[in-house]
Coordinates of C-alpha atoms and ligand atoms in Angstrom, one line a residue:
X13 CA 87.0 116.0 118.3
X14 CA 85.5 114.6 115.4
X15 CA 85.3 117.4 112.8
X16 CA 85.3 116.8 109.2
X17 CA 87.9 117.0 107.1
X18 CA 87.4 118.0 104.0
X19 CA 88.3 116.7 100.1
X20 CA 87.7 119.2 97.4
X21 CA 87.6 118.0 93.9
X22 CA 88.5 120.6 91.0
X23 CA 88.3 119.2 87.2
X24 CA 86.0 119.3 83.9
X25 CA 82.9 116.7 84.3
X26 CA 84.3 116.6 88.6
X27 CA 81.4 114.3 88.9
X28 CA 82.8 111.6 86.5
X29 CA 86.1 109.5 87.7
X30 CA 87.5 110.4 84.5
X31 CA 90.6 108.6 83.0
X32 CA 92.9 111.8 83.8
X33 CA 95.9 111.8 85.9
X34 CA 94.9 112.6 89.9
X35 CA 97.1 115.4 91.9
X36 CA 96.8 116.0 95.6
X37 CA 97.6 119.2 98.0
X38 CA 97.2 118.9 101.2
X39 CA 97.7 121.6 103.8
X40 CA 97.5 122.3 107.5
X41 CA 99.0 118.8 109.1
X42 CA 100.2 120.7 111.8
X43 CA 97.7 123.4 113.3
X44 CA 99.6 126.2 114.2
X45 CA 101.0 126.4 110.3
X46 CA 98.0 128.6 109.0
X47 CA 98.8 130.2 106.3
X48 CA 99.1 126.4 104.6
X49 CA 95.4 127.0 104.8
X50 CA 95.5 129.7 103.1
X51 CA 97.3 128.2 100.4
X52 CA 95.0 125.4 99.7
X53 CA 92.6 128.1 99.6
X54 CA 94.3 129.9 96.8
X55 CA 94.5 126.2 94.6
X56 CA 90.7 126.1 95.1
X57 CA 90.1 129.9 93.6
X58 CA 92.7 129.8 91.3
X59 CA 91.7 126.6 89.5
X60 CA 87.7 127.3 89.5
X61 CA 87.7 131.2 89.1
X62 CA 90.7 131.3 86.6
X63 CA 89.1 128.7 84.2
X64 CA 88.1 131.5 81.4
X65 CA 91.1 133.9 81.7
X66 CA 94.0 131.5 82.5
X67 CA 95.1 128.8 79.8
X68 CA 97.3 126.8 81.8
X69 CA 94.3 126.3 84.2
X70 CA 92.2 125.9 82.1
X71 CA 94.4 122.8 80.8
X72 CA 94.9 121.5 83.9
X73 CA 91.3 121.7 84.8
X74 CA 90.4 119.8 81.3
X75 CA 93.6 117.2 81.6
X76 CA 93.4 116.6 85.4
X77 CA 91.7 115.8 88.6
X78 CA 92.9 117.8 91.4
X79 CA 92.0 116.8 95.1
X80 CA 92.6 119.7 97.5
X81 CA 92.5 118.8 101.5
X82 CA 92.8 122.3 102.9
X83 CA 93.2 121.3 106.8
X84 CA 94.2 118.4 107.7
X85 CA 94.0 118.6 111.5
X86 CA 90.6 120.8 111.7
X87 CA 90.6 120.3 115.4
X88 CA 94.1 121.0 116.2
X89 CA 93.8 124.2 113.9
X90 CA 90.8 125.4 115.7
X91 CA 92.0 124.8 119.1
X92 CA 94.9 127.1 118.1
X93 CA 92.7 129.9 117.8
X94 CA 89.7 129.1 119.5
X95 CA 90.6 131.4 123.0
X96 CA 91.6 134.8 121.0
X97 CA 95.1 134.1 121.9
X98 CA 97.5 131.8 119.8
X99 CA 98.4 128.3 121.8
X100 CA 101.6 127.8 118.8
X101 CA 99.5 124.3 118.4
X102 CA 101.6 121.8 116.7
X103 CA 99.6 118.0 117.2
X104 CA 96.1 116.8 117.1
X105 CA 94.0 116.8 119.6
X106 CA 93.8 113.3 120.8
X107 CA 94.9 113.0 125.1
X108 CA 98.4 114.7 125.1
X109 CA 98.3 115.3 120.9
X110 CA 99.9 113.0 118.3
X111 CA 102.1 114.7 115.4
X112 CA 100.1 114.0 112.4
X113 CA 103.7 113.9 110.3
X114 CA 104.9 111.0 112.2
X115 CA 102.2 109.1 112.4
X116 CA 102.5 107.5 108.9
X117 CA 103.2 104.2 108.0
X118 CA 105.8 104.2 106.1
X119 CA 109.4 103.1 108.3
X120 CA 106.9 104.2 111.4
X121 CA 108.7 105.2 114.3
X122 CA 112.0 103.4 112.8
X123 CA 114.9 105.9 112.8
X124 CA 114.9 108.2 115.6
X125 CA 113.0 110.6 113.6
X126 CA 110.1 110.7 116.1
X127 CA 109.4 110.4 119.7
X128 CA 107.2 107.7 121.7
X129 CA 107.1 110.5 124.6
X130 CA 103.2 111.6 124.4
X131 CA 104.4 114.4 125.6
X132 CA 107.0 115.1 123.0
X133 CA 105.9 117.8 120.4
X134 CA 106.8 114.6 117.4
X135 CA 105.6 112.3 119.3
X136 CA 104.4 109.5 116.7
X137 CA 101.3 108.1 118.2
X138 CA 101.0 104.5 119.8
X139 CA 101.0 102.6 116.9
X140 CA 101.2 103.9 112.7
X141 CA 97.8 105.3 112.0
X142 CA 96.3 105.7 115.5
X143 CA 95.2 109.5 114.5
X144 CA 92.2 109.1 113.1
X145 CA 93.6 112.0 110.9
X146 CA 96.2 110.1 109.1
X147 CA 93.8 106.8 108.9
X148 CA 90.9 109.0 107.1
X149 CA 93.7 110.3 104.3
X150 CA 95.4 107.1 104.2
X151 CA 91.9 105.5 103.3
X152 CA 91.2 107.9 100.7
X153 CA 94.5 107.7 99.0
X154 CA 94.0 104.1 99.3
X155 CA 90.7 104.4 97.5
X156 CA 92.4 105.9 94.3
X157 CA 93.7 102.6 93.2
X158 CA 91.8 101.4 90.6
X159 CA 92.7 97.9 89.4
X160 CA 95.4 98.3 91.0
X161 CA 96.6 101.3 89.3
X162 CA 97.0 104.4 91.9
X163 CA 95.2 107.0 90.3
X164 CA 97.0 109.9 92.5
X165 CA 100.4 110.3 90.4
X166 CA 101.9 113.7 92.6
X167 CA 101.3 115.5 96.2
X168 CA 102.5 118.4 97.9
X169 CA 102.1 118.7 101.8
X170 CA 102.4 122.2 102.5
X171 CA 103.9 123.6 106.1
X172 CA 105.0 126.6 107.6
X173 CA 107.7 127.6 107.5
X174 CA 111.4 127.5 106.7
X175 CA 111.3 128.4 102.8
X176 CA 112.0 124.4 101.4
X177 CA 111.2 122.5 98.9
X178 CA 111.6 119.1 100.2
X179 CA 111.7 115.1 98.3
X180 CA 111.9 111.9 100.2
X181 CA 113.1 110.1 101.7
X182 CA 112.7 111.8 105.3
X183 CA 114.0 109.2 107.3
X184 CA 117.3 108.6 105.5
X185 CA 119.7 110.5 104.7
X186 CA 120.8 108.0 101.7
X187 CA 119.2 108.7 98.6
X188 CA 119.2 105.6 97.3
X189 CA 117.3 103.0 99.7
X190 CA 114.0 100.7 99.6
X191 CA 112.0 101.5 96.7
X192 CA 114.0 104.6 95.5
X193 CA 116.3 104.2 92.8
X194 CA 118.7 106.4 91.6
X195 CA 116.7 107.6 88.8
X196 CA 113.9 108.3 91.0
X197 CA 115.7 110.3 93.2
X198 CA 117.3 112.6 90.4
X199 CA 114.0 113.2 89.3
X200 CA 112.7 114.0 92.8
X201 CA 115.7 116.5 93.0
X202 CA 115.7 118.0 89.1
X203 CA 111.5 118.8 89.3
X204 CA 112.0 120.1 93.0
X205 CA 115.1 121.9 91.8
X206 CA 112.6 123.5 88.6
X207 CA 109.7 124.2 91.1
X208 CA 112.2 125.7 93.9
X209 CA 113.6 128.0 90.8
X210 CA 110.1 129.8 90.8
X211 CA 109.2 130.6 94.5
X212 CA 113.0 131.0 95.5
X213 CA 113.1 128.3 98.3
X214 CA 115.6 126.0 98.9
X215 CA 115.3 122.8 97.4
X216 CA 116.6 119.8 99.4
X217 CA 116.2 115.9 100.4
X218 CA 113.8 116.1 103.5
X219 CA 116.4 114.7 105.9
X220 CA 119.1 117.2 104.7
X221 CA 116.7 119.4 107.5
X222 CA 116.2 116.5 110.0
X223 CA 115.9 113.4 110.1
X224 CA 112.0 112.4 110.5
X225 CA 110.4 108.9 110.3
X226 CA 106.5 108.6 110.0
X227 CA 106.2 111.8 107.4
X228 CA 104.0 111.7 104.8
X229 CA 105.9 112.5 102.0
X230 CA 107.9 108.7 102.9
X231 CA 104.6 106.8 102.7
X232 CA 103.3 108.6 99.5
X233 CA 105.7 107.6 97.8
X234 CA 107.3 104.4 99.6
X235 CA 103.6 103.2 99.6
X236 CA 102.2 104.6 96.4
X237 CA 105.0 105.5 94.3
X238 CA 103.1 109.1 94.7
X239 CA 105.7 111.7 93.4
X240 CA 105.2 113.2 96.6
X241 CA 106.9 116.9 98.2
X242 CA 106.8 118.5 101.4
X243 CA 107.1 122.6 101.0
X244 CA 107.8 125.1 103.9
X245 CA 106.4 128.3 103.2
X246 CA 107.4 132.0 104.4
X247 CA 109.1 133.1 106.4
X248 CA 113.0 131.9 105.8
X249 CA 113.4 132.2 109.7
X250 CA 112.4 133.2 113.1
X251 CA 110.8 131.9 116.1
X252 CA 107.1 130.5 117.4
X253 CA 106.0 134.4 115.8
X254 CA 107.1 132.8 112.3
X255 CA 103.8 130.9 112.4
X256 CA 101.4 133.7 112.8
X257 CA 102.9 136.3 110.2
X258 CA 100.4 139.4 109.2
X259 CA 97.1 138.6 107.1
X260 CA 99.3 141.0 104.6
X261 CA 101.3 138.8 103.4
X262 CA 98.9 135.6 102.3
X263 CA 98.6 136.8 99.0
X264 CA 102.2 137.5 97.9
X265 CA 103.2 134.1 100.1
X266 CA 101.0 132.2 98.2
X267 CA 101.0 133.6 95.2
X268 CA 104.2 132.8 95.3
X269 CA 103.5 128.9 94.7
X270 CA 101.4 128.7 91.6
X271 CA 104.3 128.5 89.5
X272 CA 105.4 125.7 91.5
X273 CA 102.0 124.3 91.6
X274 CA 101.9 124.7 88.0
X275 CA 104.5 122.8 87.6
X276 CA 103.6 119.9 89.3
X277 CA 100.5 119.6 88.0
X278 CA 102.0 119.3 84.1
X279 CA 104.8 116.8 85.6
Ligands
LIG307 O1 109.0 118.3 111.1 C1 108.1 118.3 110.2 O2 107.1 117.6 110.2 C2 108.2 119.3 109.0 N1 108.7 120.6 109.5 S1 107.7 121.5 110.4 O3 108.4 122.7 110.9 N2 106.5 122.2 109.5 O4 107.1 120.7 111.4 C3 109.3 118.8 108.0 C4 109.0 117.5 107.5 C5 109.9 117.1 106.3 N3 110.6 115.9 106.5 C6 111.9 115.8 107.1 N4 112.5 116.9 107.5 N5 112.5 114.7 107.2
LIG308 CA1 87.8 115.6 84.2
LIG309 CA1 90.3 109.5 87.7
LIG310 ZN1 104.6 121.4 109.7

């Protein structure tokens, strides 16, 4: 439906391309998943109106660039909402709706991770990057390689909800596989392990939940080498309701992730 979607930039001098490592957060892929929203909101305040009275964000601030996307799927989101009544909105909004998270182009469509049904809630989209959704992030992350050095070195993908912290590779359950060595993964798992230690999630490989083929996470880092996670915030449990919890709880919920934010921010 062609609304923007928007890249926020958060560091000292944010108008220079400084020589600083570059983190991403992304939220909202899937539109019913809200209070992601939320949380990219809470990256954005904490990291400009903490600056003064907060030292580790004021370091990160000075030592990084941060790049927030707070809704990835703008149109999906709003056409969740848009009547007064919630639709529980998972896709985009293109014909019948394409998932966003298997529409990457990483192993696209290559595991049974994904559906080619249109109709299918994960269905994957006619071809790797057909939503215009993933193409627009794809081309920015693209743009962040500077002779031929990616400048984004981490990303978290935030979702609703299941209480995870989740590493690649989605579409395997073997750790070890195409550009992930064995080092790589036991660092995927001891920093998820550290960050799942502060918000009390569960920490696990992203196909210990299901198998999924066309996330983001996979092409982050099997493009990128992008030390990319995929977290599923409150609640543990529960049904369609689990995506529209209270406005009550968005502080605590994601307050409950600046540890972990923290965290991968310094790593
Ligand atoms: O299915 C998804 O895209 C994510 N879960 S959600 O309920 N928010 O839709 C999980 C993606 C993580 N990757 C794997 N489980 N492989
Ligand atoms: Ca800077
Ligand atoms: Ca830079
Ligand atoms: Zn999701």
């Amino acid at each position: 439906e062609g609304r923007d979607i928007p890249v926020l930039k958060i560091s000292d001098n944010a108008a220079k391309d400084e020589n600083e490592p570059e983190v991403l957060f992304n939220c909202n892929q899937h539109a019913r998943e809200h209070l992601t929203t939320a949380m990219c909101l809470r990256i954005i305040n904490r990291y400009t109106d903490q600056y003064q009275n907060d030292e580790q964000v004021k370091k990160m601030v000075d030592e990084r660039e941060i790049w927030v996307i707070p809704t990835v799927n703008p149109d999906g989101s709003e056409f969740d909402v848009e009547s007064g009544e919630y639709q529980g909105w998972r896709k985009n909004r293109q014909d019948t709706g394409t998932d966003l998270n298997r529409n990457w182009g990483h192993k696209w469509g290559c595991c049974g991770g994904s559906d080619d049904d249109p109709n299918s809630e994960t269905y994957r989209g006619p071809e790797k990057f057909s939503a215009p959704e993933t193409a627009a992030i794809r081309d920015f992350v693209n743009s962040r390689v500077i002779d031929g050095q990616q400048q984004i070195k981490a990303n978290i993908d935030f979702h609703t909800y299941s209480e995870l912290v989740m590493w690649p590779m989605g579409y395997t359950t073997d750790e070890v596989t195409e550009g992930m060595t064995q080092e790589e993964y036991d660092r995927f798992e001891a920093v998820g392990t550290k960050m799942a230690e502060t918000n009390g999630y569960t920490p696990q490989q992203s196909s210990a939940l299901y198998i999924t083929d066309g996330g983001i996470s996979d092409w982050m880092w099997g493009e990128h080498k992008i030390f990319a996670f995929a977290f599923e915030m409150y609640p543990s449990s529960g049904g369609v309701e689990g995506f529209y919890p209270p406005d009550e709880v968005i502080e605590e919920e994601t307050k409950r992730n600046d540890q972990a934010v923290n965290i991968l921010l310094e790593e």
